Every structure is written in structure tokens, then in C-alpha cells.
Amino acid sequence: MRPKLVFTGPTLSHADARRAADVICLPPAVQGSIVAAVQHHDPAAIVIVDGGFQTEPAVRHKEILWAISQGVAVIGAASMGALRAAELHPHMRGVGLIYRWYRRYAFAPDDAVAVLHGPEAVDFSPLTDALVDLRRTVRAARRRRLIANDVAVCLEDAARSLNFRERALERMVRAGLPARNDAEIDMCANVLRAAFVQQKKHDALQAIKLLNESPLVTTSLSHFKVTAAFLRDLEEAGLSI
């Protein structure tokens, strides 16, 4: 049986992904990852959750389309996967609320799903919080009347204004409520932490559980054109097709 692959890291641990489906887990996808994975594993399906973009070039749209043209089902969700799925609709299948948000709002910021994270040795543990998770948390807390409407507005504004490298719940609260004392800041942060919404993780699990379906609903691409830019990307990644 051909394997199913998942590129994941800070959004969903490899252990959590393997508990959801019988999959081979790989680090966040970067340029060349998809071509290398198809050539090495001959997979039936690929789920892209996380992707790297700071220290290496991001995973290319063209290599995803190439994989689809080879008969591999490629699904995206939660983070880099949601972005690429929205950009490559209808060829790449997208899953989850974050994917639908990027599909609906073409100019939604890419950094809304970005986080800093540790290396593979610590299972890519996240060091910051994604804007999408912070916004969902603030709105959920407001709906439950845990925080006031004006506080929610200030917190969302603060979350948006922070660079993704500095975006974390405590920092959002301190930036959004500058007149509050330390005790009040801690109290608000504790309320939000208890109500935290892990939307990225939820969407990632939703996508991976699709791999348990039989037969898996796939998309197709019958006319794939190899371009000079694609060949140059492959050469930079030390690959060929």
C-alpha cells in the first residue's frame, strides 16, 4: 500500500498526527520537499500543514502541482498548507476554517498563521502564538462574556500590530491594555489562556483524518507544463525530475 505523508511541525506534533491516522510525518515543507518526498516514498496522498520560510525558500506552488499531476492527492490546512491550498484552488484540496478564510479574502495576511518554533530536537515546539489563534480566542472569550467588548477590540488591535516573531498571548494583553497594572494583566491573560482556541491544530487534525477515508476524494491536473523557473528551483534544491 502506498504511504500517506504529513508535513507538520509547530501546528501539530508528529505524535498527534500519527494518532489521528496511519501516516509518515516529515518536517515543515520547504522548496523541493514535495518533489523529494514523492520520489522517495511514492505516496498516495500528502497533507501539508506547516512550511518553513525564513531560513530556506518556501515550498513552491509548481512542485505541488507537479505532485498532483503525478496522481498524488495533495491536501492543505491550518498554516502554510491552507495558504497554498487557497492559492492553488481547485487543483489542491483545502480543509478547515483557516483555508476557507484565505479563499474568501485574497489579501488576508500570510503572517496570520506564522509562528516561531524550536528545532526538530524539541518536536518543533511553538515559541509564539499565531494571529488566527489569538483572534479566535479573544472572540470566543467575548462571546462567553469573559471579557468586555471594548477590551476585545483593544486586544485584537494589539495582536495585529505585533510582529509574528513577538506575537504571544501575554504580550498581546500587555500591549492591548497598557493602563492596567500587573495583577490585572495577569488576570486577563489567565482568563484567555483557559479559553484558548487552537484553530490551527483543529484544522490540521481535520485534514489528517481525511486520510482515513477510502476512497480518498482527490483532485486532478492533466496538463502540467514544466517551466524553466521550475527546473531552476529543482536545481537549487539538488533535485531533478
CSV table of N, CA, C and O in Angstrom, one decimal, residues 149-206:
chain,number,residue,atom,x,y,z
A,149,ASN,N,-16.6,43.9,25.5
A,149,ASN,CA,-16.4,44.2,24.1
A,149,ASN,C,-15.2,45.2,23.8
A,149,ASN,O,-14.4,44.9,22.9
A,150,ASP,N,-15.1,46.2,24.6
A,150,ASP,CA,-14.0,47.2,24.3
A,150,ASP,C,-12.6,46.6,24.6
A,150,ASP,O,-11.7,46.9,23.9
A,151,VAL,N,-12.6,45.7,25.6
A,151,VAL,CA,-11.3,45.0,25.8
A,151,VAL,C,-11.0,44.1,24.6
A,151,VAL,O,-9.8,44.1,24.2
A,152,ALA,N,-12.0,43.4,24.1
A,152,ALA,CA,-11.7,42.5,22.9
A,152,ALA,C,-11.2,43.3,21.8
A,152,ALA,O,-10.2,42.9,21.1
A,153,VAL,N,-11.7,44.5,21.5
A,153,VAL,CA,-11.3,45.3,20.4
A,153,VAL,C,-9.8,45.7,20.6
A,153,VAL,O,-9.0,45.6,19.7
A,154,CYS,N,-9.5,46.1,21.8
A,154,CYS,CA,-8.1,46.5,22.1
A,154,CYS,C,-7.1,45.4,21.9
A,154,CYS,O,-6.0,45.5,21.4
A,155,LEU,N,-7.5,44.2,22.4
A,155,LEU,CA,-6.7,43.0,22.3
A,155,LEU,C,-6.4,42.6,20.8
A,155,LEU,O,-5.3,42.2,20.4
A,156,GLU,N,-7.5,42.6,20.0
A,156,GLU,CA,-7.3,42.3,18.6
A,156,GLU,C,-6.4,43.2,17.9
A,156,GLU,O,-5.6,42.8,17.1
A,157,ASP,N,-6.6,44.5,18.2
A,157,ASP,CA,-5.7,45.5,17.5
A,157,ASP,C,-4.3,45.3,17.9
A,157,ASP,O,-3.4,45.4,17.1
A,158,ALA,N,-4.1,45.0,19.2
A,158,ALA,CA,-2.7,44.7,19.7
A,158,ALA,C,-2.1,43.5,19.0
A,158,ALA,O,-0.9,43.5,18.6
A,159,ALA,N,-2.9,42.4,18.9
A,159,ALA,CA,-2.4,41.2,18.2
A,159,ALA,C,-2.0,41.5,16.8
A,159,ALA,O,-0.9,41.0,16.3
A,160,ARG,N,-2.8,42.2,16.1
A,160,ARG,CA,-2.5,42.6,14.7
A,160,ARG,C,-1.2,43.4,14.6
A,160,ARG,O,-0.4,43.3,13.6
A,161,SER,N,-1.0,44.3,15.5
A,161,SER,CA,0.1,45.2,15.4
A,161,SER,C,1.5,44.6,15.8
A,161,SER,O,2.5,45.1,15.4
A,162,LEU,N,1.4,43.4,16.5
A,162,LEU,CA,2.7,42.8,16.8
A,162,LEU,C,3.3,42.0,15.6
A,162,LEU,O,2.5,41.4,14.9
A,163,ASN,N,4.6,42.1,15.5
A,163,ASN,CA,5.3,41.2,14.5
A,163,ASN,C,5.1,39.7,14.9
A,163,ASN,O,5.1,39.4,16.1
A,164,PHE,N,4.9,38.9,13.9
A,164,PHE,CA,4.7,37.5,14.3
A,164,PHE,C,5.8,36.9,15.1
A,164,PHE,O,5.5,35.9,15.9
A,165,ARG,N,7.0,37.4,15.1
A,165,ARG,CA,8.1,36.9,15.9
A,165,ARG,C,7.9,37.3,17.3
A,165,ARG,O,8.6,36.7,18.2
A,166,GLU,N,7.1,38.2,17.6
A,166,GLU,CA,6.8,38.7,19.0
A,166,GLU,C,5.4,38.4,19.5
A,166,GLU,O,5.1,38.7,20.6
A,167,ARG,N,4.6,37.8,18.6
A,167,ARG,CA,3.2,37.6,18.9
A,167,ARG,C,2.9,36.5,19.9
A,167,ARG,O,3.1,35.3,19.5
A,168,ALA,N,2.5,36.8,21.1
A,168,ALA,CA,2.2,35.8,22.1
A,168,ALA,C,1.1,36.4,23.0
A,168,ALA,O,0.9,37.6,23.1
A,169,LEU,N,0.4,35.5,23.6
A,169,LEU,CA,-0.8,35.9,24.4
A,169,LEU,C,-0.5,37.0,25.4
A,169,LEU,O,-1.2,38.0,25.5
A,170,GLU,N,0.5,36.7,26.3
A,170,GLU,CA,0.8,37.7,27.3
A,170,GLU,C,1.2,39.0,26.8
A,170,GLU,O,0.8,40.1,27.3
A,171,ARG,N,2.0,39.0,25.7
A,171,ARG,CA,2.5,40.3,25.1
A,171,ARG,C,1.3,41.0,24.5
A,171,ARG,O,1.2,42.2,24.5
A,172,MET,N,0.3,40.3,23.9
A,172,MET,CA,-0.9,40.9,23.3
A,172,MET,C,-1.6,41.6,24.4
A,172,MET,O,-2.1,42.8,24.2
A,173,VAL,N,-1.8,41.0,25.5
A,173,VAL,CA,-2.6,41.6,26.6
A,173,VAL,C,-1.9,42.8,27.1
A,173,VAL,O,-2.5,43.9,27.4
A,174,ARG,N,-0.6,42.8,27.3
A,174,ARG,CA,0.2,43.9,27.8
A,174,ARG,C,0.1,45.1,26.9
A,174,ARG,O,0.0,46.2,27.3
A,175,ALA,N,0.2,44.8,25.5
A,175,ALA,CA,0.2,45.8,24.5
A,175,ALA,C,-1.2,46.4,24.4
A,175,ALA,O,-1.4,47.6,24.1
A,176,GLY,N,-2.2,45.5,24.5
A,176,GLY,CA,-3.6,46.0,24.3
A,176,GLY,C,-4.2,46.7,25.5
A,176,GLY,O,-5.2,47.5,25.3
A,177,LEU,N,-3.7,46.5,26.7
A,177,LEU,CA,-4.2,47.1,27.9
A,177,LEU,C,-3.1,47.8,28.7
A,177,LEU,O,-2.8,47.5,29.8
A,178,PRO,N,-2.5,48.9,28.1
A,178,PRO,CA,-1.3,49.5,28.7
A,178,PRO,C,-1.6,50.2,30.0
A,178,PRO,O,-0.6,50.4,30.8
A,179,ALA,N,-2.8,50.5,30.3
A,179,ALA,CA,-3.1,51.3,31.5
A,179,ALA,C,-3.3,50.3,32.7
A,179,ALA,O,-3.5,50.8,33.9
A,180,ARG,N,-3.4,49.0,32.4
A,180,ARG,CA,-3.7,48.1,33.5
A,180,ARG,C,-2.4,47.8,34.3
A,180,ARG,O,-1.3,47.8,33.7
A,181,ASN,N,-2.6,47.4,35.6
A,181,ASN,CA,-1.4,47.0,36.4
A,181,ASN,C,-1.1,45.6,36.2
A,181,ASN,O,-1.9,44.8,35.5
A,182,ASP,N,0.0,45.1,36.8
A,182,ASP,CA,0.5,43.7,36.5
A,182,ASP,C,-0.6,42.7,36.9
A,182,ASP,O,-0.8,41.7,36.2
A,183,ALA,N,-1.2,42.9,38.1
A,183,ALA,CA,-2.2,41.9,38.5
A,183,ALA,C,-3.4,41.8,37.6
A,183,ALA,O,-3.9,40.7,37.3
A,184,GLU,N,-3.8,43.0,37.0
A,184,GLU,CA,-4.9,42.9,36.1
A,184,GLU,C,-4.5,42.3,34.7
A,184,GLU,O,-5.3,41.6,34.1
A,185,ILE,N,-3.3,42.5,34.3
A,185,ILE,CA,-2.8,41.9,33.1
A,185,ILE,C,-2.7,40.4,33.3
A,185,ILE,O,-3.2,39.6,32.4
A,186,ASP,N,-2.2,40.0,34.4
A,186,ASP,CA,-2.1,38.5,34.7
A,186,ASP,C,-3.5,37.9,34.7
A,186,ASP,O,-3.7,36.8,34.2
A,187,MET,N,-4.5,38.6,35.3
A,187,MET,CA,-5.8,38.0,35.4
A,187,MET,C,-6.4,37.9,34.0
A,187,MET,O,-7.0,36.8,33.7
A,188,CYS,N,-6.3,38.9,33.2
A,188,CYS,CA,-6.8,38.8,31.8
A,188,CYS,C,-6.1,37.7,31.0
A,188,CYS,O,-6.8,36.9,30.3
A,189,ALA,N,-4.8,37.6,31.2
A,189,ALA,CA,-4.1,36.6,30.4
A,189,ALA,C,-4.5,35.2,30.9
A,189,ALA,O,-4.6,34.3,30.0
A,190,ASN,N,-4.7,35.0,32.2
A,190,ASN,CA,-5.2,33.7,32.7
A,190,ASN,C,-6.6,33.3,32.1
A,190,ASN,O,-6.8,32.2,31.8
A,191,VAL,N,-7.4,34.3,32.0
A,191,VAL,CA,-8.8,34.1,31.5
A,191,VAL,C,-8.7,33.6,30.0
A,191,VAL,O,-9.3,32.6,29.6
A,192,LEU,N,-7.9,34.3,29.3
A,192,LEU,CA,-7.7,34.0,27.9
A,192,LEU,C,-7.0,32.6,27.7
A,192,LEU,O,-7.3,31.8,26.8
A,193,ARG,N,-6.0,32.4,28.5
A,193,ARG,CA,-5.3,31.1,28.4
A,193,ARG,C,-6.2,29.9,28.6
A,193,ARG,O,-6.1,28.9,28.0
A,194,ALA,N,-7.1,30.1,29.6
A,194,ALA,CA,-8.1,29.0,29.9
A,194,ALA,C,-9.1,28.8,28.8
A,194,ALA,O,-9.6,27.7,28.6
A,195,ALA,N,-9.3,29.8,28.0
A,195,ALA,CA,-10.3,29.7,26.9
A,195,ALA,C,-9.6,29.6,25.5
A,195,ALA,O,-10.2,29.8,24.5
A,196,PHE,N,-8.3,29.3,25.5
A,196,PHE,CA,-7.5,29.4,24.3
A,196,PHE,C,-8.1,28.5,23.2
A,196,PHE,O,-8.4,27.3,23.4
A,197,VAL,N,-8.2,29.0,22.0
A,197,VAL,CA,-8.7,28.3,20.8
A,197,VAL,C,-7.6,27.9,19.9
A,197,VAL,O,-6.9,28.8,19.3
A,198,GLN,N,-7.3,26.6,19.8
A,198,GLN,CA,-6.3,26.1,18.9
A,198,GLN,C,-6.8,25.8,17.5
A,198,GLN,O,-6.9,24.7,17.1
A,199,GLN,N,-7.2,26.9,16.8
A,199,GLN,CA,-7.8,26.7,15.5
A,199,GLN,C,-6.9,26.0,14.5
A,199,GLN,O,-7.3,25.2,13.7
A,200,LYS,N,-5.6,26.4,14.5
A,200,LYS,CA,-4.7,25.7,13.6
A,200,LYS,C,-4.6,24.2,13.8
A,200,LYS,O,-4.6,23.4,12.9
A,201,LYS,N,-4.5,23.8,15.1
A,201,LYS,CA,-4.4,22.4,15.4
A,201,LYS,C,-5.7,21.7,15.0
A,201,LYS,O,-5.6,20.6,14.5
A,202,HIS,N,-6.8,22.3,15.3
A,202,HIS,CA,-8.1,21.7,14.9
A,202,HIS,C,-8.2,21.5,13.4
A,202,HIS,O,-8.6,20.4,13.0
A,203,ASP,N,-7.8,22.5,12.6
A,203,ASP,CA,-7.9,22.3,11.1
A,203,ASP,C,-6.9,21.3,10.7
A,203,ASP,O,-7.2,20.5,9.7
A,204,ALA,N,-5.7,21.2,11.3
A,204,ALA,CA,-4.7,20.2,10.9
A,204,ALA,C,-5.2,18.8,11.1
A,204,ALA,O,-5.1,17.9,10.3
A,205,LEU,N,-5.8,18.6,12.3
A,205,LEU,CA,-6.4,17.2,12.6
A,205,LEU,C,-7.5,16.9,11.6
A,205,LEU,O,-7.6,15.7,11.2
A,206,GLN,N,-8.3,17.9,11.3
A,206,GLN,CA,-9.4,17.6,10.3
A,206,GLN,C,-8.9,17.2,9.0
A,206,GLN,O,-9.4,16.2,8.4
